[in-house]
XYZ file of C-alpha atoms in Angstrom:
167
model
C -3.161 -35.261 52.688
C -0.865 -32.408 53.268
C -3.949 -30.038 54.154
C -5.499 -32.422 56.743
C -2.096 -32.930 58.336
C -1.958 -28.912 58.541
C -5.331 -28.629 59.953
C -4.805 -31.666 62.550
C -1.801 -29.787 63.781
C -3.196 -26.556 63.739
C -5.645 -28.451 66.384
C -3.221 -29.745 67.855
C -1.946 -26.369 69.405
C -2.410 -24.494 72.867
C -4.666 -21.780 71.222
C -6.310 -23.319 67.824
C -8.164 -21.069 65.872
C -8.360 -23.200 62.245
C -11.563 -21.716 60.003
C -14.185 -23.913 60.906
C -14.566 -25.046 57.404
C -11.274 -26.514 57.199
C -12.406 -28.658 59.728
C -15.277 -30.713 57.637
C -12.992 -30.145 54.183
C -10.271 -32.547 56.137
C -12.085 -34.669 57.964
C -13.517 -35.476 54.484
C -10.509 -35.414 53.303
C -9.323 -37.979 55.041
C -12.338 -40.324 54.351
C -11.757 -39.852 50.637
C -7.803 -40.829 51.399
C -9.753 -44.120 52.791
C -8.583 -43.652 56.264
C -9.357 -44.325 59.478
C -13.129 -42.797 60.446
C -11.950 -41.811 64.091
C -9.936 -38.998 62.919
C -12.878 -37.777 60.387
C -15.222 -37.946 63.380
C -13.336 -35.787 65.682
C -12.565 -33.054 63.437
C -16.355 -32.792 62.329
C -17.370 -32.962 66.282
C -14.826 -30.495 66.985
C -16.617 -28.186 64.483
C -19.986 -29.325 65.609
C -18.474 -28.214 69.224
C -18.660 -24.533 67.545
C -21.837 -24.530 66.560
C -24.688 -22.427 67.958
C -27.186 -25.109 69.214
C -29.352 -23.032 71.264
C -32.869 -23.273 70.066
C -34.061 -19.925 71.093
C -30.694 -18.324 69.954
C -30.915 -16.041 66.911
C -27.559 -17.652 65.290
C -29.037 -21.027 66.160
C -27.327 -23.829 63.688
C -25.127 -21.378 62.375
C -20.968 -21.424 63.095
C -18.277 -19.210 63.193
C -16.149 -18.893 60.531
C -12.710 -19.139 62.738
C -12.260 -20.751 65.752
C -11.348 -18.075 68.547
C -12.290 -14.738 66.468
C -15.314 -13.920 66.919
C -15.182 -11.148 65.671
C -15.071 -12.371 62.297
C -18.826 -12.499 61.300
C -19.454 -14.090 57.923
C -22.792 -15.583 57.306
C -21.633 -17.961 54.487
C -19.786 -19.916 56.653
C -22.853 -22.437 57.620
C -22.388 -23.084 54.147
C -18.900 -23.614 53.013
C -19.026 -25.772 56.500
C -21.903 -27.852 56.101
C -20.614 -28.923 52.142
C -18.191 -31.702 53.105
C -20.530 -32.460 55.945
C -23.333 -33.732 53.483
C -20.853 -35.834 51.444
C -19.264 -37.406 54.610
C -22.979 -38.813 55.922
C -24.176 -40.050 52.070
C -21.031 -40.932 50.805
C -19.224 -42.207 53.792
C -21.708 -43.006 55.954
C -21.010 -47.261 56.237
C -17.585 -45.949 57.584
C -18.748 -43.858 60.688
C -19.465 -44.707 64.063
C -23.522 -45.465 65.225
C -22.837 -42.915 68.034
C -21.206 -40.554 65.430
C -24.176 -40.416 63.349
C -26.662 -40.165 65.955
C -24.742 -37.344 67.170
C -24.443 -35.436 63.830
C -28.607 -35.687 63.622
C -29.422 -32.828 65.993
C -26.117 -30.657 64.415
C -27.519 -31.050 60.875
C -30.896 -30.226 61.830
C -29.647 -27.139 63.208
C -27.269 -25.988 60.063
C -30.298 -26.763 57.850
C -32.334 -24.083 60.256
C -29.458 -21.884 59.766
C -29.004 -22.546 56.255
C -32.712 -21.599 55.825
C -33.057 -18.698 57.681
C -29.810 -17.386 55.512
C -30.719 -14.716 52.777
C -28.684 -15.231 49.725
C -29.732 -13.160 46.606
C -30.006 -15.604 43.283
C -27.437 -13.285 41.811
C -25.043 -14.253 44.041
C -23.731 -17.923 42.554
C -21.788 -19.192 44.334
C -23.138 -18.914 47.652
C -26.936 -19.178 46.504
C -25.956 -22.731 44.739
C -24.269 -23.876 47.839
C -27.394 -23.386 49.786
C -29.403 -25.266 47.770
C -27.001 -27.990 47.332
C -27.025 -28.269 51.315
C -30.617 -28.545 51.529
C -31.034 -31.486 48.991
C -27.884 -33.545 50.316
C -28.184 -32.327 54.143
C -31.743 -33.066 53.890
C -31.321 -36.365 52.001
C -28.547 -37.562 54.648
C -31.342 -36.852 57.434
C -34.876 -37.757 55.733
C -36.115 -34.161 56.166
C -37.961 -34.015 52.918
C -39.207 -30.416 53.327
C -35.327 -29.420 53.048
C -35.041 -31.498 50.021
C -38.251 -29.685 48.765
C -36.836 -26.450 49.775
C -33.182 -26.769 48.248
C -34.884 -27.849 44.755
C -37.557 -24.982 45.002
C -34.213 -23.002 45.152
C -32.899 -24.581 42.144
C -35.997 -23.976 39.582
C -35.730 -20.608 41.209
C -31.920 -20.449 39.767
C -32.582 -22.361 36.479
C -35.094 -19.443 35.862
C -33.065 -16.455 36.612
C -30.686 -17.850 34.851
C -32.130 -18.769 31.656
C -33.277 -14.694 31.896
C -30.152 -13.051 32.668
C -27.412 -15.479 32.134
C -24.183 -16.776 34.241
């Protein structure tokens, strides 16, 4: 509770510049507190506001990972961003608005773009896992069934190199 009330004021300022995962993290924060869905809403449309949504852009789907520097370029952000996101739609999806959700539609199609067209060597865990988790829940919580075929492609792919070279 603590952290969303730090992000919401962070937001809250002339010149906000919270990391734009922070932004999903307490807006499903607050749906797991069993609040009120408005607030959830605005701080995932305020991170959707960040997002690249130009089709013909090379960083199309993808976000920044702080508000006001861009000059902070980390491509693991669509990730660490789009986690909570999956959880709010399947989990807490009853809760949210019909405009809400149509709204997200278009947003997660793009981070799932983004998400695909990120590189992420098997070796690297954390991140690699991430990905794959985002394709099967982001493309469950949208019915795109070639991202759910995609993330669990990226699984086998992980069980394997595991099982070879360990953790």
């Amino acid at each position: 509770e603590a952290g969303c009330r730090q992000v919401e004021a962070g937001l809250a300022q002339p010149n906000p510049q919270p990391s734009v995962r922070q932004l999903t993290s307490a807006a499903l924060g607050r749906l797991e507190l069993g609040e009120d869905p408005v607030t959830a809403e605005k701080l995932v449309r305020h991170a959707f506001g960040l997002q690249d949504m130009d089709p013909v852009s090379p960083g199309y789907g993808t976000v920044p990972w702080q508000q006001g520097h861009p000059e902070i370029k980390d491509a693991n952000a669509i990730e660490f961003t789009t986690q909570p996101v999956s959880v709010i739609l399947l989990r807490h999806g009853d809760k949210l608005s019909e405009s809400f959700k149509q709204d997200a539609m278009p947003h997660v199609r793009a981070a799932i773009a983004a998400i695909r067209r990120h590189n992420v060597l098997v070796k690297y865990s954390n991140i690699y896992l991430m990905k794959l988790v985002n394709l099967l829940l982001l493309g469950q919580a949208v019915g795109d069934g070639d991202a759910v075929t995609d993330g669990r492609a990226l699984f086998e792919t992980w069980l394997a190199s595991t099982r070879t070279n360990g953790v």
